Coordinates of C-alpha atoms and ligand atoms in Angstrom, one line a residue:
X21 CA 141.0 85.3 65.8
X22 CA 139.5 87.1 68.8
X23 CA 135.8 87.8 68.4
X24 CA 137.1 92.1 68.3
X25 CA 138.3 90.9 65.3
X26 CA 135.2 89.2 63.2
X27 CA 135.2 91.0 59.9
X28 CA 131.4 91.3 58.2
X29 CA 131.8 87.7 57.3
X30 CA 130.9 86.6 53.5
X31 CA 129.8 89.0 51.0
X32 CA 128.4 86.6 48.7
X33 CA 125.0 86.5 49.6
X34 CA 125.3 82.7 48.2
X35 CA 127.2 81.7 50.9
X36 CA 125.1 82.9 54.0
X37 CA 122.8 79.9 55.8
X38 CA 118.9 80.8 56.8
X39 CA 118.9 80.2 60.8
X40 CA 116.9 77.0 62.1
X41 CA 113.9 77.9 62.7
X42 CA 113.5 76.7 67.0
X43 CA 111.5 74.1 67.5
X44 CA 108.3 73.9 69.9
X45 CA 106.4 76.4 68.1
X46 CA 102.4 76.8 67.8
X47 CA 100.3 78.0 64.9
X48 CA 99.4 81.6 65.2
X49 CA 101.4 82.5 68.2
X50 CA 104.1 80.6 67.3
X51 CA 106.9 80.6 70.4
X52 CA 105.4 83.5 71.7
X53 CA 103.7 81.6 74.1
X54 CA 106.6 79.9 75.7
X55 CA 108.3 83.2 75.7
X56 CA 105.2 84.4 77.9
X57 CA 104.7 81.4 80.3
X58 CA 108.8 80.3 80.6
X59 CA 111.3 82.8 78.8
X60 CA 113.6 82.0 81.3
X61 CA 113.4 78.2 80.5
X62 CA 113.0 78.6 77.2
X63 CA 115.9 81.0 76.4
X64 CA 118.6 78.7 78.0
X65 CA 117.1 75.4 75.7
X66 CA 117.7 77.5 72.3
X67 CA 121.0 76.5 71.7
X68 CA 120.0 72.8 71.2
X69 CA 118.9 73.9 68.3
X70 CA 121.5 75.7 66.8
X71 CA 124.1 79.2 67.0
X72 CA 121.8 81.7 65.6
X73 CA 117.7 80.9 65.7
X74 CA 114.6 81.9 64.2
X75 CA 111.6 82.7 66.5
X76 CA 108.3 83.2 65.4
X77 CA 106.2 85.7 67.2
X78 CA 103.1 85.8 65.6
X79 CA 103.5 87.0 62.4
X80 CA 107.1 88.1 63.2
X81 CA 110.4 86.9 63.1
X82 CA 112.7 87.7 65.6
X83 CA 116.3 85.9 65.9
X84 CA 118.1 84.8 68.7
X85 CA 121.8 84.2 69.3
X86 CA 123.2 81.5 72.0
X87 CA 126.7 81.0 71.6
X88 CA 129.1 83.8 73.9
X89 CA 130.8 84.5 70.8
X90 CA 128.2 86.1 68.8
X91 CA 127.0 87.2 71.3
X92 CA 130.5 89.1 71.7
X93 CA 130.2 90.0 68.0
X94 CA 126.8 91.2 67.9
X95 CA 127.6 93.5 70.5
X96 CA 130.2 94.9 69.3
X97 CA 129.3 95.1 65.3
X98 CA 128.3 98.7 63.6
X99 CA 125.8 96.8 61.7
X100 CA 122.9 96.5 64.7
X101 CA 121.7 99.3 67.1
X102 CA 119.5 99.6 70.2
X103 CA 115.7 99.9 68.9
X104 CA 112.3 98.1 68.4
X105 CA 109.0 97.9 69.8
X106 CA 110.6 97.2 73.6
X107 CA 112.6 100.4 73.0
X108 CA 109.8 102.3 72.1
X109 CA 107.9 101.4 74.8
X110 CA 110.7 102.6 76.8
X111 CA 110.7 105.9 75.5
X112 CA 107.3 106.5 75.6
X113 CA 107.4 106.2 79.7
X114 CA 110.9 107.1 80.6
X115 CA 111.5 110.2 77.5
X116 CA 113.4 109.7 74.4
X117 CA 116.5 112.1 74.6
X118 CA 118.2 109.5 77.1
X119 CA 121.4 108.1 76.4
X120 CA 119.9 104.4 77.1
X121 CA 117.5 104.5 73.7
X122 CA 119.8 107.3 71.4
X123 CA 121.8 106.3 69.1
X124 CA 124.7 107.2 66.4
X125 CA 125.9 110.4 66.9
X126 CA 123.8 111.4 70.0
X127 CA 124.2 108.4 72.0
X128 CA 128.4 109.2 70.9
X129 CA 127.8 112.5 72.7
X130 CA 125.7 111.4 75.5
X131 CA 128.4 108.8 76.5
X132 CA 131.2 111.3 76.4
X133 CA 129.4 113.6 78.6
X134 CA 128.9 111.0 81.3
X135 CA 131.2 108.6 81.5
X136 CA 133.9 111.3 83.8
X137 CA 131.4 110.0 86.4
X138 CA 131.7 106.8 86.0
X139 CA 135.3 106.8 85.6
X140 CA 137.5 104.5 87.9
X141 CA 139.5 107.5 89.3
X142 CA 135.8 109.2 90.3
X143 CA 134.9 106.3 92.0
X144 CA 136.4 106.7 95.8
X145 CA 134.8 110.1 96.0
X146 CA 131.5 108.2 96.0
X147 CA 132.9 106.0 98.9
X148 CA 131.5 108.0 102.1
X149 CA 128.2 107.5 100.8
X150 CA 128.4 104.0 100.1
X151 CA 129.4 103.3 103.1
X152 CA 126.9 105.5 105.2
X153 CA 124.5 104.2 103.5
X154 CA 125.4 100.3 103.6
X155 CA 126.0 100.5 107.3
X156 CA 122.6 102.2 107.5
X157 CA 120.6 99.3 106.4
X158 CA 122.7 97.3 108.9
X159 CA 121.4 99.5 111.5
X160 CA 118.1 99.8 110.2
X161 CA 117.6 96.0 111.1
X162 CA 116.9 94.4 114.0
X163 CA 118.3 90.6 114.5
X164 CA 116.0 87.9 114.4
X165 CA 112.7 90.1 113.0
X166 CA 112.0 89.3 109.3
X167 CA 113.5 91.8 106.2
X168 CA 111.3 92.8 103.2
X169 CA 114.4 92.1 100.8
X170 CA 113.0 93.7 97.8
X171 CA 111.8 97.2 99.8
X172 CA 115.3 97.1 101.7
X173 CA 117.4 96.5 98.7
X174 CA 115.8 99.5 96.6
X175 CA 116.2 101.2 99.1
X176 CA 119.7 101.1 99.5
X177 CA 120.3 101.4 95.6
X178 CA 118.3 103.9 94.9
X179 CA 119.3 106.1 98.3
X180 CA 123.5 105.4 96.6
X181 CA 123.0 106.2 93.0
X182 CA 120.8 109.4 93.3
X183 CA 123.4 110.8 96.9
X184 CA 126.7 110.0 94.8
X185 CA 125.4 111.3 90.9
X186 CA 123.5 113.6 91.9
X187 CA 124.5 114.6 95.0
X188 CA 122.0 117.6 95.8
X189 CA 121.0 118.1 99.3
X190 CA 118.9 114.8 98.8
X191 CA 116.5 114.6 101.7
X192 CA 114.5 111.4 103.3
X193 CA 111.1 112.4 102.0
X194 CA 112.4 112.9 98.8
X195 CA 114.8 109.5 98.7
X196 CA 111.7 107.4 100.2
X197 CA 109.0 109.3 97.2
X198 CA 112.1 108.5 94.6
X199 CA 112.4 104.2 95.7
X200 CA 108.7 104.5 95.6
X201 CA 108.3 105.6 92.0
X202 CA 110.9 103.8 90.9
X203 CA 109.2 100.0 92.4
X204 CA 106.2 100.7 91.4
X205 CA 106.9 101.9 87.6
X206 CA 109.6 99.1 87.0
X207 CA 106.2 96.6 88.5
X208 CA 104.3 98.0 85.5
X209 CA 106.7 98.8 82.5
X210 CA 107.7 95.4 82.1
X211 CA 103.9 94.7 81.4
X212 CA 103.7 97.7 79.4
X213 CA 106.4 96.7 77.1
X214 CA 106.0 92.9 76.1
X215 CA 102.2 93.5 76.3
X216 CA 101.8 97.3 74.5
X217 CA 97.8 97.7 74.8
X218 CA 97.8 101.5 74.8
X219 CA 94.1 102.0 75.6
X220 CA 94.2 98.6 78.2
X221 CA 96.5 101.0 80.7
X222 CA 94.2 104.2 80.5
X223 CA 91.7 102.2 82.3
X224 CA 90.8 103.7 86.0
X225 CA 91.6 100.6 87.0
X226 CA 93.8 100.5 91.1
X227 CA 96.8 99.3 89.6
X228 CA 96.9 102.1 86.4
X229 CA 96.2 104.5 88.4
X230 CA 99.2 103.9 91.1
X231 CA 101.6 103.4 87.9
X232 CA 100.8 106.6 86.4
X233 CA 100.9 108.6 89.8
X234 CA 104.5 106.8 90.2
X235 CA 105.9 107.6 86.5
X236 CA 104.2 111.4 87.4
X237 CA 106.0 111.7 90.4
X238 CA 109.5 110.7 88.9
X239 CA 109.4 113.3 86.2
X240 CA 108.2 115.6 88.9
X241 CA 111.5 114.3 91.2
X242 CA 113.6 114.7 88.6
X243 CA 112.1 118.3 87.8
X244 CA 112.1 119.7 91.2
X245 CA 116.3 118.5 92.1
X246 CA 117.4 120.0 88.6
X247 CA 115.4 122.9 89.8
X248 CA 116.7 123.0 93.3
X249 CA 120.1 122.7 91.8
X250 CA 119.9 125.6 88.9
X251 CA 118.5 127.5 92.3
X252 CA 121.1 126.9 94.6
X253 CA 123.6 128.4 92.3
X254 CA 126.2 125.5 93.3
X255 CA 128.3 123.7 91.0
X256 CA 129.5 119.9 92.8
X257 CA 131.8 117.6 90.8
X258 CA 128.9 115.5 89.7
X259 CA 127.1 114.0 87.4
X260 CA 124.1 116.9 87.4
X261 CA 126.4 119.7 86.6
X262 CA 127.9 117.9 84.3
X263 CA 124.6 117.4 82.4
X264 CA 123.6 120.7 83.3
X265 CA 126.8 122.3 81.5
X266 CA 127.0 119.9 78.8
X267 CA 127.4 121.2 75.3
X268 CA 125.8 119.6 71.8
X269 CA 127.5 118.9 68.8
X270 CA 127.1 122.8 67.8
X271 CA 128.4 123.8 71.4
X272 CA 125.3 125.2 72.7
X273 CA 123.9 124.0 75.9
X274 CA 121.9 121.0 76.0
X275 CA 118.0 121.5 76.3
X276 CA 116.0 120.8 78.8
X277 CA 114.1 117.9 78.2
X278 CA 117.4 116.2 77.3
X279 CA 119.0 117.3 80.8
X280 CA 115.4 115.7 82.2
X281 CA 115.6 112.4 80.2
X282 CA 119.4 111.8 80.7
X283 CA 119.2 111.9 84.4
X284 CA 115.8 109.4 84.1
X285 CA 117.8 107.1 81.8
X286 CA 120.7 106.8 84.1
X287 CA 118.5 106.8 87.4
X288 CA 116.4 103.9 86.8
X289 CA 118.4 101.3 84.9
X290 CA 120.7 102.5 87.8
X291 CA 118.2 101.9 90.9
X292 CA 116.6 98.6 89.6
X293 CA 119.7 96.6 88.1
X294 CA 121.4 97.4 91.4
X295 CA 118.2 96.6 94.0
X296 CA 117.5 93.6 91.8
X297 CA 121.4 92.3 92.1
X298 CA 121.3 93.2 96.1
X299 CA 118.4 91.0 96.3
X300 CA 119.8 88.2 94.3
X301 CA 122.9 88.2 96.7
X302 CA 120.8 88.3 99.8
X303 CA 119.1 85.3 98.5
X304 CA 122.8 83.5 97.6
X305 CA 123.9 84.3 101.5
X306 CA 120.6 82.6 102.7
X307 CA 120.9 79.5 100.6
X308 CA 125.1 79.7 100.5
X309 CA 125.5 80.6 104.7
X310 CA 129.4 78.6 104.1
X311 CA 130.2 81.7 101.5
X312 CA 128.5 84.2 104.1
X313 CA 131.0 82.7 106.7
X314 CA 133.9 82.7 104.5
X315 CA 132.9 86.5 103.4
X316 CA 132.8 87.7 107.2
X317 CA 136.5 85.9 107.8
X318 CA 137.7 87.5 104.6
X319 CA 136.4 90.8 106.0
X320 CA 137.6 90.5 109.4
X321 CA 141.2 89.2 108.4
X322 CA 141.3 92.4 106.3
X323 CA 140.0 95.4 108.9
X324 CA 140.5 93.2 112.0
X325 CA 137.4 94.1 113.4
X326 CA 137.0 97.9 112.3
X327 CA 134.0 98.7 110.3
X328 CA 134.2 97.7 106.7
X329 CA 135.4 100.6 104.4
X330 CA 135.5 101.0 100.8
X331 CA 139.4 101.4 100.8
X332 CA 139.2 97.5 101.5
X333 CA 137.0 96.3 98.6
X334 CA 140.2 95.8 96.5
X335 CA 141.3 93.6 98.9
X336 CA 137.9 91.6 99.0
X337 CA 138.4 88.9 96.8
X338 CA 136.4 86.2 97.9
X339 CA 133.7 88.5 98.3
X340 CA 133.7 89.7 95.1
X341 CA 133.9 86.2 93.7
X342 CA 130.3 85.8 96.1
X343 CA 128.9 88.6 94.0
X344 CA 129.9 88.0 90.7
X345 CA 129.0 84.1 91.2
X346 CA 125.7 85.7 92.0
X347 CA 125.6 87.8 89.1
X348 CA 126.2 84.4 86.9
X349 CA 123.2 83.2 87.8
X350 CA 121.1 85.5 88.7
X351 CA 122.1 88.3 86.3
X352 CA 119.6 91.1 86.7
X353 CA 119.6 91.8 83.0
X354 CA 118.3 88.9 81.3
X355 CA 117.7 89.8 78.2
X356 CA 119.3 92.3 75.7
X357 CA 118.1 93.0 72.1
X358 CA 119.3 94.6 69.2
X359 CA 118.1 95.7 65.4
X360 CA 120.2 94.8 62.5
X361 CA 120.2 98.2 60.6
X362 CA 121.5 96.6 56.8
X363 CA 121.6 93.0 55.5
X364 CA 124.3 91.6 57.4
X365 CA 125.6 88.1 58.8
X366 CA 126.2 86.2 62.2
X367 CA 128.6 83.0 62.3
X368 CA 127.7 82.5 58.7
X369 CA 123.8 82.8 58.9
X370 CA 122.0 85.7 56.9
X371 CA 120.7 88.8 59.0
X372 CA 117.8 91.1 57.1
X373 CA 118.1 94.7 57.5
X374 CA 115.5 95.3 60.1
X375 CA 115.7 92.4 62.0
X376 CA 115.3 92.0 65.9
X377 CA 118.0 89.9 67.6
X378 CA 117.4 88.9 71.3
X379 CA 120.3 87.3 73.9
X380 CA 120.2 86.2 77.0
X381 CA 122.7 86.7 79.3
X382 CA 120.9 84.5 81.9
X383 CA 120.9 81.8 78.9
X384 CA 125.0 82.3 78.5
X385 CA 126.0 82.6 81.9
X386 CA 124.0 79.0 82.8
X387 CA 125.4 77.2 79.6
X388 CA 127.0 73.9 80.4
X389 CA 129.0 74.2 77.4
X390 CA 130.9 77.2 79.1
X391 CA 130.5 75.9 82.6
X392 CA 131.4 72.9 84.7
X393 CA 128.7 72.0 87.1
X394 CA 126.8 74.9 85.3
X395 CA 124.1 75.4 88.2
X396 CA 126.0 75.3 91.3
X397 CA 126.8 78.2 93.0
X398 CA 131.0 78.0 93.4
X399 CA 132.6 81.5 93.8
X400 CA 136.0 80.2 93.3
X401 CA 135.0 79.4 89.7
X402 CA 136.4 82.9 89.7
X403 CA 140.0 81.9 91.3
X404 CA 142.5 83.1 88.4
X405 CA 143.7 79.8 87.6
X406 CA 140.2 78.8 87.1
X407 CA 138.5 81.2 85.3
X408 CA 141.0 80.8 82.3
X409 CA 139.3 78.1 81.1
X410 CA 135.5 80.3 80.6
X411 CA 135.1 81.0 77.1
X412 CA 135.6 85.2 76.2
X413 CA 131.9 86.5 76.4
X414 CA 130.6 83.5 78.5
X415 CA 130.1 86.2 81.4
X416 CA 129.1 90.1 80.6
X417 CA 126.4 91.2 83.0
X418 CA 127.6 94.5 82.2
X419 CA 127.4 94.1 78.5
X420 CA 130.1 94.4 75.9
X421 CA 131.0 97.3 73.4
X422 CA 129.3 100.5 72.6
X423 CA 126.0 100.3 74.9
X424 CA 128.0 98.2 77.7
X425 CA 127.0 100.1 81.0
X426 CA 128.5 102.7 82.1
X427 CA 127.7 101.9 85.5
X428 CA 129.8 98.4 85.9
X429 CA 132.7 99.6 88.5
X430 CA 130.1 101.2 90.1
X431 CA 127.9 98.6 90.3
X432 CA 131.0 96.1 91.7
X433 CA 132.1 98.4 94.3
X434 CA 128.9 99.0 96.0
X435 CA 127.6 95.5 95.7
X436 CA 130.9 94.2 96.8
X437 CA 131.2 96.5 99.5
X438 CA 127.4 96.0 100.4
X439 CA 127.7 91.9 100.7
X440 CA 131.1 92.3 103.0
X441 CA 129.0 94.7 105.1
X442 CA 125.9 92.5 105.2
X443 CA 127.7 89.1 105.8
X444 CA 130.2 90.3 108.0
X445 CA 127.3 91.7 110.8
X446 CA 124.8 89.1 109.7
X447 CA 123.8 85.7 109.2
X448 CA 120.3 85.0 107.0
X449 CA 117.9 82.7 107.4
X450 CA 115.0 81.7 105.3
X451 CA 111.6 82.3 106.2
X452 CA 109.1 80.3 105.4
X453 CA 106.6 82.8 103.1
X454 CA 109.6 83.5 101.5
X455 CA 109.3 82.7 97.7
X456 CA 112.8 82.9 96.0
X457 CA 111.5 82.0 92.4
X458 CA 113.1 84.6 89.8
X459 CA 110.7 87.2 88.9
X460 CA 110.9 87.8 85.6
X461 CA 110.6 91.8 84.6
X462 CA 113.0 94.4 83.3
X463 CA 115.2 92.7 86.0
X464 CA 115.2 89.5 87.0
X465 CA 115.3 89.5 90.7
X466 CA 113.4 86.8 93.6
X467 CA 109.8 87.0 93.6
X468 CA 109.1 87.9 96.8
X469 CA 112.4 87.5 99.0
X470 CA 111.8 87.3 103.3
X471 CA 115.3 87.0 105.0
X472 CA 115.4 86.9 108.5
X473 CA 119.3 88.7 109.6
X474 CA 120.7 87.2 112.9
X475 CA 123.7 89.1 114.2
X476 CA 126.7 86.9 114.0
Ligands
LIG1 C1 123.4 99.7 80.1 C2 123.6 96.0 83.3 C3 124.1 99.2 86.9 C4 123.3 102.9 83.9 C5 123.5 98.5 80.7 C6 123.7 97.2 79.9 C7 123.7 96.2 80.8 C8 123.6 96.8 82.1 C9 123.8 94.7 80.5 C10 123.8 97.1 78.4 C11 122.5 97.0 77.6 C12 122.8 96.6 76.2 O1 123.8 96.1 75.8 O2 121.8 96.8 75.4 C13 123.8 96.6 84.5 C14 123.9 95.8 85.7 C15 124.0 96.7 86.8 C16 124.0 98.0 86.2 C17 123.9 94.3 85.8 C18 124.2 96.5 88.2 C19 124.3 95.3 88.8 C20 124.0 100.5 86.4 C21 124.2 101.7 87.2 C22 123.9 102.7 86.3 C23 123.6 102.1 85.0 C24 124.5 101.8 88.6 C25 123.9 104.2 86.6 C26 123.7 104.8 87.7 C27 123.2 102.3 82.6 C28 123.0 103.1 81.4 C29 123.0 102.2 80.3 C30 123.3 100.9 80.9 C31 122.8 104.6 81.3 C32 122.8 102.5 78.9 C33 124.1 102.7 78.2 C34 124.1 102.9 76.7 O3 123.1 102.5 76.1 O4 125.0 103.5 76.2 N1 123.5 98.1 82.0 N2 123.8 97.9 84.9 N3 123.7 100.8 85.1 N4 123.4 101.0 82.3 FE1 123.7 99.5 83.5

């Protein structure tokens, strides 16, 4: 029975099992503490203790799943949707008419209207840009000086996703205010979500201040290129008139705020999911320079010395094996959480209406039981004749059913054609300040990642 396939399970209330609680709790804050000081560590240590978990935090329970297979069918069951305090936390900074926090009908909608642009046929049309602006950052470099990896790689992603979806006349000043906002309110929304102390962020304090100039000045970005656009008269094949022409379910034009909020929603996962995977490759080539080499003779058997195009990233295959070995254990999303919306049931354990489910796709992706030599970094893991043997759900950076992102061949195609253009020019070598420790926040991504490039 595939996982697609998992019917409600027992309707016999009798018959359901109360998850474990996980061990390693403390009175009063129960594991909220270890969630705080080590979620990383601590999320790939709850299967020990069984498929389906209770965690107290606080006063509250929240469960957590650690097998692929639920996590396969709690993804993809009608019985749990995208919500909770994390989601509204979300809205309240990035605008709730965004197809990342609707759901039901609405998010049905939303999805429709965007996924043309996402759509595998769309894709090459987005190639020119890629490219120009891959090769740029090449340029941009000088061999031998050190690379601020974490202001380079937003850079890039932010500079591709806003050029190819929204491709207005998008000029420097505007791209550099747009990678500015976007660091600088993905910094402080992770704190603004696991710690919500409303008043605590209205302080005059340096770092409140900066955050709330940065989340003024992307609703003011966003404003002024929807404007430019309705002013220009100009109709691209993109993702902005798409929005901008979209129709609701009573086929009048979509408002404004929810033109506004659906271009935020898709922006920023967009931008920081993509920087934060840039920078986790980067980080792979430094510590991996045997899969940099291998990735440069992989590119150079395939142009034969031209510059790297995006025509050739179907014929990349070790390369893309680099990047999704990198995504495995580095995945930027770490975490994923759902609500259960009626009583329901997980691999046999009871499920309240109301309930918060968390999953970790770091936690999956690192699990010995799906994995052979878990931790080390082997692209060919990814080789067809190897892979078979990876249990169905053991690897979905990306996601799986209704809210799985719309962005994935996206995503692969500029990150695949990003690491053949940065290891075919370049080499990396470790600095010394560097500190490569996974920073946890919306994304995970290195804490603070120096690379020195030497031209090869
Ligand atoms: C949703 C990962 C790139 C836009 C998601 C989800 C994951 C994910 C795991 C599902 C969340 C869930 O199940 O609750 C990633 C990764 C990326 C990436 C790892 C790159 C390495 C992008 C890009 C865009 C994008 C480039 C757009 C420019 C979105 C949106 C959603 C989403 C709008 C919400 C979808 C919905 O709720 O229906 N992403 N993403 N992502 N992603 Fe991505």
């Amino acid at each position: 029975m595939t996982v697609e396939s998992v019917e409600p399970g027992p309707s016999e209330a009798t018959a359901l099992r109360e998850p474990p609680v996980a061990g390693g709790g403390v009175p009063v804050l129960g594991h909220g503490w270890r969630l705080v000081r080590d979620p990383l560590a601590f999320m790939t240590r709850l299967r020990d203790h069984g498929d389906v978990v209770r965690l107290k935090l606080g006063p509250k329970t929240v469960y957590a799943v650690t097998t692929p297979a639920l996590t396969g069918a709690l993804a993809l069951s009608p019985d749990y949707i995208i919500a909770g305090p994390l989601w509204e936390s979300l809205e309240g900074l990035l605008g709730k008419e965004g197809v990342a926090t609707a759901n039901g009908p609405l998010h049905r909608r939303q999805r429709r209207t965007i996924q043309p642009a996402f759509r595998l046929d769309a894709l090459p049309g987005y190639g020119p840009i890629m490219e120009e602006e891959v090769h740029a950052l090449t340029e941009r470099w000088i061999s031998g000086q050190t690379i601020d990896c974490t202001a380079e790689s937003y850079r890039v992603a932010v500079r591709v996703a806003a050029r190819c979806l929204l491709r207005s006349r998008f000029m420097d000043e505007r791209a550099e205010r747009m990678c500015a906002a976007l660091a600088t309110v993905f910094r402080g929304m992770y704190q603004r979500m696991v710690v919500p102390l409303g008043p605590l962020y209205k302080l005059p304090l340096p770092a409140n201040r900066a955050f709330n100039r940065a989340l003024a000045d992307l609703h003011l970005l966003v404003d002024e290129i929807v404007a430019e656009r309705r002013a220009s008269g100009q109709k691209p094949n993109d993702l902005l008139t798409t929005l901008l022409e979209a129709k609701d379910e009573n086929g009048d034009p979509i408002g404004e705020q929810e033109i506004h909020d659906q271009v935020v929603a898709i922006l920023t996962p967009g931008g920081e999911t993509i920087s934060s995977t840039i920078m986790s490759l980067l980080y792979m080539l430094a510590a991996h320079p045997e899969h940099g080499d291998k990735v440069h003779d992989e590119v150079e058997a395939v142009t034969g010395g031209r510059p790297v195009a995006f025509r050739d990233i179907h014929q990349l295959s070790h390369t893309n094996n680099v990047v999704v070995e990198a995504m495995r254990l580095r995945p930027a999303v770490w975490i994923l959480t759902r609500r259960a919306v009626t009583d329901t049931e997980l691999g046999g354990y009871r499920i309240p209406a109301g309930a918060d489910i968390i999953y970790s796709p770091y936690a999956i992706q690192r699990d010995p039981q799906s994995y052979e030599r878990h931790l080390e970094f082997d692209p060919d893991r990814w080789l067809p004749e190897r892979s078979e043997s990876i249990p169905k759900y053991a690897m979905r950076p990306f996601g799986v059913g209704n809210r799985k992102c719309p962005g994935d061949h996206f995503s692969m195609a500029l990150l695949t054609l990003t690491t053949a253009i940065l290891a075919n020019r370049y080499r990396f070598e470790r600095v010394a300040e560097s500190d490569d420790a996974p920073r946890i926040g919306v994304t995970l991504h290195p804490n603070r990642l120096l690379l020195r490039p030497v031209t090869r």
